[in-house]
XYZ file of C-alpha atoms in Angstrom:
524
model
C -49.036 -54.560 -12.327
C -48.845 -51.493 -13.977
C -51.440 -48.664 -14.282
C -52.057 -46.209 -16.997
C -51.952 -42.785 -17.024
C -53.321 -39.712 -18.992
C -50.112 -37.336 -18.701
C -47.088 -39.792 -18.655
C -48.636 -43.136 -21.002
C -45.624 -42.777 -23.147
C -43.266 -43.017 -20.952
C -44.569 -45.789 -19.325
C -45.040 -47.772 -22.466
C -40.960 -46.851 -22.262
C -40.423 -48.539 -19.381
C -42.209 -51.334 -20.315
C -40.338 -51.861 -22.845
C -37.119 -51.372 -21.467
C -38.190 -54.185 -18.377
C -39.416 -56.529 -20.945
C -35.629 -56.399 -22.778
C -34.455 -56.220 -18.953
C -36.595 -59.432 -18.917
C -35.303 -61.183 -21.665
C -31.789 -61.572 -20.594
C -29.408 -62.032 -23.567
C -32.674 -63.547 -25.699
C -34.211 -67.090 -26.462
C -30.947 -68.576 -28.153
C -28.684 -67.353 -25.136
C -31.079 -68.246 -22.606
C -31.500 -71.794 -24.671
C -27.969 -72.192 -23.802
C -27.774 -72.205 -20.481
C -30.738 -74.487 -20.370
C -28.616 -76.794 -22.504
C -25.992 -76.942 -19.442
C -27.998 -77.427 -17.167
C -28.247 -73.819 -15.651
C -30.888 -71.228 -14.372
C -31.067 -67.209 -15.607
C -29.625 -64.966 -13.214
C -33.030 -64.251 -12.195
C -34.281 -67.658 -11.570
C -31.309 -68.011 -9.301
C -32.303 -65.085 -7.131
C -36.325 -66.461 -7.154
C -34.843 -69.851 -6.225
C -32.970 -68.458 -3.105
C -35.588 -66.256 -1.959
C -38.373 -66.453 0.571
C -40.988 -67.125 -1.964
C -42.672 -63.725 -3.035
C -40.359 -61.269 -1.666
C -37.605 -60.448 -4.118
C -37.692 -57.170 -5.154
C -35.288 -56.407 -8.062
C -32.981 -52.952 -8.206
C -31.505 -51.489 -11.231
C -33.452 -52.948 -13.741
C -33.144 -50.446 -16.291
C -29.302 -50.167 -16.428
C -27.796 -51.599 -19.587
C -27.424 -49.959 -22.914
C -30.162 -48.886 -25.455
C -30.055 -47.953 -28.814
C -31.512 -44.960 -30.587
C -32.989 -43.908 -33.336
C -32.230 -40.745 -35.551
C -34.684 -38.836 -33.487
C -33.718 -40.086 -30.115
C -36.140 -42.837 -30.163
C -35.284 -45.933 -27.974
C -34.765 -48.744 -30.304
C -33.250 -51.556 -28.493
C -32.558 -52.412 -24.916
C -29.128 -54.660 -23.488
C -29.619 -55.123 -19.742
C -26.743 -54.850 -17.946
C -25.697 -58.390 -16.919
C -26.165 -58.217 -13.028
C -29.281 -58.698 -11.775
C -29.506 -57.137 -8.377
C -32.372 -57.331 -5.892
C -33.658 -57.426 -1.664
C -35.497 -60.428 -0.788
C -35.712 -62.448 2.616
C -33.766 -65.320 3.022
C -35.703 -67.573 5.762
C -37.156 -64.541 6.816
C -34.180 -62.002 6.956
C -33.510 -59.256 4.440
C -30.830 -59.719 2.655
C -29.038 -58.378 -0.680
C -28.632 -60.404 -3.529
C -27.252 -60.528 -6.668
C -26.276 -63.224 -9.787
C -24.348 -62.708 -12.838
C -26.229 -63.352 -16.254
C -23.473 -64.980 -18.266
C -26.449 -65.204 -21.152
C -25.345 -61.758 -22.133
C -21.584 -62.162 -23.188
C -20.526 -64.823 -21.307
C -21.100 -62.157 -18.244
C -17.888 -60.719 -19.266
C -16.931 -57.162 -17.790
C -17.638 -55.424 -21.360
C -21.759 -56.079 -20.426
C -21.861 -54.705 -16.884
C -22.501 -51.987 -15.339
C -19.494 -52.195 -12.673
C -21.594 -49.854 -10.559
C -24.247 -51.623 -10.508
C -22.744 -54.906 -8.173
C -20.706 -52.533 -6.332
C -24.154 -50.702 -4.876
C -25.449 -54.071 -4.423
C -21.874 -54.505 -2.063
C -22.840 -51.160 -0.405
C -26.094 -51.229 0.053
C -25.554 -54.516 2.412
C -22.794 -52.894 3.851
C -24.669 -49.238 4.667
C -27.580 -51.046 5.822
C -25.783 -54.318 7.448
C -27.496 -56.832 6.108
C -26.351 -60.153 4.334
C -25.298 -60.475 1.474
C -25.326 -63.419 -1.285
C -23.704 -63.127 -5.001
C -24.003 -65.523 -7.380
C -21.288 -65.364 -9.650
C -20.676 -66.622 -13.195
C -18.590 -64.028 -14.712
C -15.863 -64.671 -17.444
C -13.864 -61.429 -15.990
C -12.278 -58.630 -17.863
C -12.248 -58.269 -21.610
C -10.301 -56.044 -23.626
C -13.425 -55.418 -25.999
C -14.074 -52.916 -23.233
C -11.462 -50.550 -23.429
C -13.108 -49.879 -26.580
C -15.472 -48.269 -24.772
C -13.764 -46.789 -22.612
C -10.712 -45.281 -24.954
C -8.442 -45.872 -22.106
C -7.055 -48.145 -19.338
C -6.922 -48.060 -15.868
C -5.236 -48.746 -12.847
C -7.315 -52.523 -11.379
C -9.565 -51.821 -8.676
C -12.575 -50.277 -7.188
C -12.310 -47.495 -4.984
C -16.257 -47.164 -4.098
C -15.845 -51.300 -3.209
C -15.932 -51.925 0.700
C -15.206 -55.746 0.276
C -13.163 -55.088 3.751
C -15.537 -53.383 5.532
C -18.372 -55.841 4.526
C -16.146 -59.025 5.917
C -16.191 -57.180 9.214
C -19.600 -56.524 9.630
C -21.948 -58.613 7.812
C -22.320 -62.548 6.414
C -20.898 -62.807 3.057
C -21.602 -65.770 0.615
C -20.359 -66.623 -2.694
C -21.614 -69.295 -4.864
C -19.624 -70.218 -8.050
C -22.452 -71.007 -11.009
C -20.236 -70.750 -13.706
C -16.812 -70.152 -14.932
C -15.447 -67.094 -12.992
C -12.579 -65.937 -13.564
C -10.485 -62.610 -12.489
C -12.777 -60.485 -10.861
C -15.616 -62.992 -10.983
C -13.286 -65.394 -8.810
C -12.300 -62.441 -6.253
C -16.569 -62.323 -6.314
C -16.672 -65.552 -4.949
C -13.977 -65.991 -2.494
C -14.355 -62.426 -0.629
C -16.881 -64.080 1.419
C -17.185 -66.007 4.549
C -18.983 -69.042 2.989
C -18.422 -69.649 -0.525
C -19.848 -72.733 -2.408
C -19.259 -73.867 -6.107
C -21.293 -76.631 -8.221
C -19.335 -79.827 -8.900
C -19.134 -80.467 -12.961
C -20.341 -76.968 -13.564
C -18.934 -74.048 -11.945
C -14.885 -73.305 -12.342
C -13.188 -70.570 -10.175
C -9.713 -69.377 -11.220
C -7.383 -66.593 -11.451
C -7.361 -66.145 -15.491
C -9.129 -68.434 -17.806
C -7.773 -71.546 -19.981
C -6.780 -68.822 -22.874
C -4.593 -66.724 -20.801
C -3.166 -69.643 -19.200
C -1.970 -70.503 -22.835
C -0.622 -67.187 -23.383
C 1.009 -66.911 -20.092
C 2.470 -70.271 -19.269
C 2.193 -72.453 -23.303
C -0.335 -75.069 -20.692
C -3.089 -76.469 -22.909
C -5.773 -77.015 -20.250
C -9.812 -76.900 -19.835
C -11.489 -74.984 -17.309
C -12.554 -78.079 -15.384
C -8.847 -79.112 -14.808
C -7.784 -75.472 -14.036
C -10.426 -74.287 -11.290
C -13.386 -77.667 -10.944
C -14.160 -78.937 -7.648
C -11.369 -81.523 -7.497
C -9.136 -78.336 -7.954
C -10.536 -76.319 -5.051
C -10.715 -79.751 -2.967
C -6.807 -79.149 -2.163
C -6.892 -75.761 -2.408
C -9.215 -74.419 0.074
C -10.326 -71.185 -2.114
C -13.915 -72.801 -1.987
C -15.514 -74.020 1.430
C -18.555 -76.638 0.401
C -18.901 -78.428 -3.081
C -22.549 -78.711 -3.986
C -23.746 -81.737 -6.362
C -26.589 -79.516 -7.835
C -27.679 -75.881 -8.084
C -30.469 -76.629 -5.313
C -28.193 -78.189 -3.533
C -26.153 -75.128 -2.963
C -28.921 -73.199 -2.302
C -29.879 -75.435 0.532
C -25.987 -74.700 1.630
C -26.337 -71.047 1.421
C -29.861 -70.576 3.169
C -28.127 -73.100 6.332
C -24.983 -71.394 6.624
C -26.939 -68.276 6.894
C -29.638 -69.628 9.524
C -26.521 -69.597 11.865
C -25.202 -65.931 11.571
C -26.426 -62.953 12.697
C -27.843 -60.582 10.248
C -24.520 -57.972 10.937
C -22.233 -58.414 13.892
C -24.097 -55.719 15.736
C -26.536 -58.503 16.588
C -26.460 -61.871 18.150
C -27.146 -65.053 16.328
C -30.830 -66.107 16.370
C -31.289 -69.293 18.657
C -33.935 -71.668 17.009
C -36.649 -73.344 18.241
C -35.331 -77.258 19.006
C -37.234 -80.135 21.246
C -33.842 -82.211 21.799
C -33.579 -82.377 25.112
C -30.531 -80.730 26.429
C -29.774 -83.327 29.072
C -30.188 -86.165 26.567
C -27.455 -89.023 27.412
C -26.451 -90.889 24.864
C -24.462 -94.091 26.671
C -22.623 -95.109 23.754
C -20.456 -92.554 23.966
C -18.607 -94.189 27.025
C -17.017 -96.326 24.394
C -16.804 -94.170 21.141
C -13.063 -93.994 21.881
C -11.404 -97.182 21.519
C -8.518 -97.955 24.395
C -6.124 -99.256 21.605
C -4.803 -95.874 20.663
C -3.338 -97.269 17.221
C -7.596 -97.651 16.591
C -9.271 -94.859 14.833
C -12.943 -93.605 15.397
C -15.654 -91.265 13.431
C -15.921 -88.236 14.625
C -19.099 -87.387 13.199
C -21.357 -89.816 14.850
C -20.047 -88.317 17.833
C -20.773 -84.633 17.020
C -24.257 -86.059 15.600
C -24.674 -87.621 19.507
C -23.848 -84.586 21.337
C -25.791 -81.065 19.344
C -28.776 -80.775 18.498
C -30.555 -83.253 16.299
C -29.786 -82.481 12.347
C -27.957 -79.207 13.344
C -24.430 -80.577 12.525
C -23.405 -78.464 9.462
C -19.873 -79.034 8.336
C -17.780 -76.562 6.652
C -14.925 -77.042 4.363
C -15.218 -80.748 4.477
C -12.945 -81.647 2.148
C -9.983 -79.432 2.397
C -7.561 -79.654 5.649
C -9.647 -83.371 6.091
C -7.475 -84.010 9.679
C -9.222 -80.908 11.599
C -13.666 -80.925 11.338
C -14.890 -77.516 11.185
C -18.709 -77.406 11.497
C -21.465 -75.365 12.728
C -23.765 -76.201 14.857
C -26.782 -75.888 17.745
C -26.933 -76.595 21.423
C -30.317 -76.259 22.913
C -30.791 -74.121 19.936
C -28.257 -71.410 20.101
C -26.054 -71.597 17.537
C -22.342 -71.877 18.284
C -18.890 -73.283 16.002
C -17.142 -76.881 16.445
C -13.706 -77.833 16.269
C -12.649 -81.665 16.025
C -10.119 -83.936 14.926
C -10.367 -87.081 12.529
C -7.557 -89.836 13.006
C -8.368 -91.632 10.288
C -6.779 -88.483 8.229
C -3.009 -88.053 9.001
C -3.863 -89.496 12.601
C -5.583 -85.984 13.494
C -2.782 -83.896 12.985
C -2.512 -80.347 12.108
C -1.153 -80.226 8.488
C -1.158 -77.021 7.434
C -4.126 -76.703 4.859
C -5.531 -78.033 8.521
C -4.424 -74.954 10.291
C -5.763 -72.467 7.496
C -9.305 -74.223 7.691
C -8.810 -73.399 11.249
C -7.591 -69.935 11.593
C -10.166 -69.242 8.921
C -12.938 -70.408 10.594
C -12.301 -68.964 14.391
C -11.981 -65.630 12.384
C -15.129 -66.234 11.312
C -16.867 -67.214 14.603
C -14.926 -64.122 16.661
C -16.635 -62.050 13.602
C -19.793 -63.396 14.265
C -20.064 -64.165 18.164
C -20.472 -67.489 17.734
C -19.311 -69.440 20.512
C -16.412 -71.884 19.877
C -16.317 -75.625 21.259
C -13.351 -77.619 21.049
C -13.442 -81.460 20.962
C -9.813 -82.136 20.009
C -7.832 -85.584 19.883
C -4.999 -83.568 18.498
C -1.154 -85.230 18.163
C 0.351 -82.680 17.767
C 1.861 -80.320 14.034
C 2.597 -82.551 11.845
C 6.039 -83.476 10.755
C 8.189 -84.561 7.889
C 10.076 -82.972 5.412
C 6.774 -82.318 3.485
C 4.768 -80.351 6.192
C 8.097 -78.339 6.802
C 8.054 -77.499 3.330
C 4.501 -76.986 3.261
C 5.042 -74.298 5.971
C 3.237 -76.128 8.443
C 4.608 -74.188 11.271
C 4.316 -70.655 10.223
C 0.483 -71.593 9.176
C 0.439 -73.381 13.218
C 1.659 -70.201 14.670
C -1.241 -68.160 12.419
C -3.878 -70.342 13.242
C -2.831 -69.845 17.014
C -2.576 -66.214 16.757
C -6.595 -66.278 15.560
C -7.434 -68.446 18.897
C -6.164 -66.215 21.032
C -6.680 -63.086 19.451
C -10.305 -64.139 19.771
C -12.986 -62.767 22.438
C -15.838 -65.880 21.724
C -15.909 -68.279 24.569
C -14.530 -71.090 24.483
C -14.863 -74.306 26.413
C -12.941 -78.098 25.295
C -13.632 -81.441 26.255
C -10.445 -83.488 25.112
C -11.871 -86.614 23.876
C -8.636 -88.506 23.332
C -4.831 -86.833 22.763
C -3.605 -83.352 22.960
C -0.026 -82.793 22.837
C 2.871 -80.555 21.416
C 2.224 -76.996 20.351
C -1.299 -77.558 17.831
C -2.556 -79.641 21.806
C -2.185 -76.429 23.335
C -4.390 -74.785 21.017
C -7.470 -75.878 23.173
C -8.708 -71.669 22.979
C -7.396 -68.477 24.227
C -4.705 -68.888 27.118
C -4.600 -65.294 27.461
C -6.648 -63.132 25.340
C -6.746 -59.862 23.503
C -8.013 -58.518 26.933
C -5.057 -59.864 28.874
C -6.815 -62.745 30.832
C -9.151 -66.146 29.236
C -10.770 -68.775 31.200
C -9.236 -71.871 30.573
C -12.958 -73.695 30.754
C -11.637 -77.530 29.907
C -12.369 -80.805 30.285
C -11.680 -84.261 29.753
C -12.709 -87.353 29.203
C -11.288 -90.305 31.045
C -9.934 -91.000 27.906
C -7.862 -88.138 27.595
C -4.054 -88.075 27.434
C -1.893 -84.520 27.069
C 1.305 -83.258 27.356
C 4.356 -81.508 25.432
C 5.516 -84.946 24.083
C 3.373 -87.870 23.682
C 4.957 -90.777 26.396
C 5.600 -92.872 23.679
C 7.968 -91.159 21.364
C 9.326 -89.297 24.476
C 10.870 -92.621 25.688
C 12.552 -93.487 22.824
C 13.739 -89.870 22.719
C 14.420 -89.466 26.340
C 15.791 -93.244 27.124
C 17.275 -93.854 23.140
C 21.056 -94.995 24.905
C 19.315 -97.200 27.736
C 17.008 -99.170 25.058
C 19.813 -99.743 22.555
C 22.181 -100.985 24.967
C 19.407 -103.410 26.661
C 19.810 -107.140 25.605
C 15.959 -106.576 24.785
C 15.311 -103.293 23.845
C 11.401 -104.170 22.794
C 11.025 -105.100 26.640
C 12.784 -102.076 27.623
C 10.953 -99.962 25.946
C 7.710 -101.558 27.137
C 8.572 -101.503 30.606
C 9.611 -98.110 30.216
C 6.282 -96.389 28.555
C 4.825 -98.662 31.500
C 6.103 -96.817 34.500
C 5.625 -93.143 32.665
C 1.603 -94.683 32.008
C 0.426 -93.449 35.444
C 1.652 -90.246 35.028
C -0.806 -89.472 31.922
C -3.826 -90.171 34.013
C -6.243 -86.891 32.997
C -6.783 -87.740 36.916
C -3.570 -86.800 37.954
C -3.933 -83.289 35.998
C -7.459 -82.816 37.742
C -5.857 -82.867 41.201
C -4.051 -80.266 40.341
C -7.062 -78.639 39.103
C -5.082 -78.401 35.461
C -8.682 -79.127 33.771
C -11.707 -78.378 35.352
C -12.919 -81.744 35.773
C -13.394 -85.463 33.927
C -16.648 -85.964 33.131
C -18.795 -89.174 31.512
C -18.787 -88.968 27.932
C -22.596 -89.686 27.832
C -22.699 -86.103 29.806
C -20.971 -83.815 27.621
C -24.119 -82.684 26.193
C -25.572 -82.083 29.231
C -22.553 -79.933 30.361
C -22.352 -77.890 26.958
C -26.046 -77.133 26.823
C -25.483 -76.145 30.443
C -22.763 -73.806 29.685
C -23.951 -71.959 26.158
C -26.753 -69.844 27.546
C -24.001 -68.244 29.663
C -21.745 -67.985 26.564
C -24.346 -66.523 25.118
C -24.914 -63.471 28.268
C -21.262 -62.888 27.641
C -21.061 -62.307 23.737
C -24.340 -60.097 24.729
C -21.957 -57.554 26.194
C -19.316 -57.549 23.533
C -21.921 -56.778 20.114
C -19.982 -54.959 17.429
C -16.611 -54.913 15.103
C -14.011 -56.481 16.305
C -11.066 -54.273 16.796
C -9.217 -56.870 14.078
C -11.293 -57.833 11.366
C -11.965 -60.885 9.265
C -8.404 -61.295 7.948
């Protein structure tokens, strides 16, 4: 609402008119458009995401007006960025969407320093931030403008900084390309929208000019693209849906890392058994099982929240609540290569413990891990070097940690159970086991055929010896055994394991309490 005034009326009526162009985004036909595909404005995005009644829009009045012969505003372009604070359930946070309506949101309609106070603000004030992005990148209809080129970049842009200190999310609405796709994945959660939203280094054209490749945007950047590559975590079926993404992924972070995660109010019990568990893991270790049923059993009710589902499918990543505190998960699913850690596996991972160090989010392990995997593939995949990075994260982290082996852990990716020592010289190895846990460098199996390869080929029945073999070493994988030796801290029922992990978070939580702040290495 605005008020009149006897001295200033004039310029008033000025910036009415100058809000009401701001208003109109790129005009009826443009905005016509995106209705056509299915889209929102850039404004209705930010509305959508926000706390109803609390978005408060910045920088409305940047753009480019017209003038008359006498100086006289004519017409008004908006810049096409709208930027804005609003709460986000409950916590300020900046925000900010593209507005492809006014030239395809290319570079030649923005107002560069517009977005990049939007990226300091959050970071000069650590608070979240969220950018919805829909950009078609550079175009050389700019250095027009301009009269000259310049070296790429943005010296006033603290994307570092900003992964070190606060929760960044980037949501793909559109096409982005160049800079729009840098937009999106310099985040810690980044979500596109199947069938509408592309994300890719240059655009179908330059592809053409680069490389002769006639291809569509869909088949250069779509979801199925970012499925195998891992440049996007979530793929949302809708707009809403992704919004529903973005507001959970932030209802688990702190606000900056100077703060703790928010525990939420929860009335699961955190002693609830759930006796079915006993026998989630079958004894015929050629059988697979679900994992997520068994995460779903064992946190809170509805607080499983998986991330990067698709992408590195042998290793779950998900976050989640225990007695309300928020805290990260680590699993394995042996449907998908057996469990093993391929190496889009081990990016997901290092990745995501990054993430949780960044955030003090306590990290609990519930491997059935065989081991790296093998083959002439995952060797030329460097599967190894991405192992030994993924490895490096765990135990350059200072979360705690505590693992329950539900099934196998072996080779080098089994001894990746958290920190052994620790960026402060010493970890607590806080593990456990259920009875159907096995571990070791070599699994017994392929270590007797290794180990006894001579002695079973020369047997008149090398099946039997073989058998007979694996049957003696049997004993000696008892998790029992390991536990006399105090090698885990103990075997416990699987029923109890949510008993012993809601027992064990509130003192996770007292620790991360005295280590607030930056980490000394930041989100790489």
């Amino acid at each position: 609402m605005t008020h009149p005034s006897s001295e200033w009326q004039p310029e008033l009526d000025e910036m009415a008119q100058r809000r009401a162009g701001a208003a109109a985004h790129g005009g009826e036909e443009a905005v016509a458009r995106l209705r056509a595909a299915g889209k929102r404005t850039a404004r209705e995005h930010l509305l959508a995401i926000a706390d109803p009644g609390s978005f408060r829009e910045l920088g409305m009045l940047a753009g480019k007006g017209r003038y008359g012969a006498q100086g006289q505003l004519e017409s008004f372009t908006p810049s096409n960025h709208v930027m804005g604070l609003a709460h986000l359930n409950g916590r300020r946070t900046v925000v900010i969407a593209d507005d492809s309506s006014i030239r395809g949101g290319s570079s030649e309609a923005a107002v560069s320093e517009k977005w990049i106070y939007a990226d300091r603000y959050a970071n000069e004030y650590k608070l979240p931030l969220v950018r919805f992005v829909d950009t078609a990148g550079g175009s050389v209809k700019l250095l027009q403008q301009m009269g000259h080129t310049k070296i790429p970049g943005y010296a006033l842009l603290p994307s570092q900084a900003l992964l070190g200190e606060v929760p960044v999310v980037g949501v793909a609405v559109g096409a982005c390309a160049g800079l729009g796709a840098l937009r999106v994945a310099t985040a810690h959660f980044t979500v596109m929208v199947r069938g509408q939203s592309q994300v890719f280094a240059a655009g179908p054209p330059v592809v053409k000019q680069a490389l002769g490749i006639d291809i569509d945007k869909e088949a250069l950047g779509g979801a199925d693209v970012h499925r195998e590559s891992g440049l996007v975590n979530n793929i949302a079926n809708s707009q809403d849906d992704a919004f529903e993404m973005v507001r959970k992924f932030l209802s688990y972070m702190p606000a900056n890392v100077w703060e703790q995660p928010s525990r939420g109010a929860t009335a699961d019990d955190p002693h609830r058994e759930e006796p079915w568990l006993n026998d989630a893991i079958p004894r015929n270790r050629r059988k697979t099982f679900a994992p997520l049923p068994i995460l779903k059993a064992i946190f809170d009710t509805d607080s499983v929240f998986e991330i990067s589902p698709q992408y590195g499918r042998s290793t779950v990543t998900a976050l989640a609540r225990l007695h309300g505190y928020p805290v990260g998960v680590i699993t394995n699913n042996p449907a998908i290569m057996g469990g093993a850690l391929t190496a889009a596996a081990a990016r997901k991972l290092e990745r995501f413990v990054d993430m949780c160090d960044t955030f003090h989010l306590p990290i609990v392990n519930l491997p059935d891990q065989p081991g790296t995997m093998t083959g002439p593939n995952a060797e030329r995949e460097g599967t190894m070097i991405a192992t030994l990075k993924a490895s490096a994260a765990i135990e350059q982290s200072t979360v705690p940690w505590i693992s329950v082996v539900l099934r196998r852990t072996f080779g080098l990716a089994g001894s990746m159970l958290g920190p052994w020592v620790g960026p402060s010289g010493t970890a607590l190895p806080h593990r456990f086991g259920w009875p159907s846990a096995r571990w070791g460098s070599i699994p017994i199996e392929g270590g007797v055929a290794a180990a006894f390869k001579r002695e079973i080929e020369a047997s008149d029945d090398p099946q039997k010896t073989r058998d007979e073999l694996e049957a003696s070493f049997a004993p000696l994988g008892s998790p029992y055994r390991t536990a006399e030796r105090f090698g885990v801290v103990d075997i416990i029922e699987p029923a109890q394991t949510r008993s012993l992990l809601c027992d064990w978070v509130g003192d996770a939580y007292r620790k991360t309490q005295r280590n607030l702040g930056p980490k000394l290495r930041p989100m790489r």
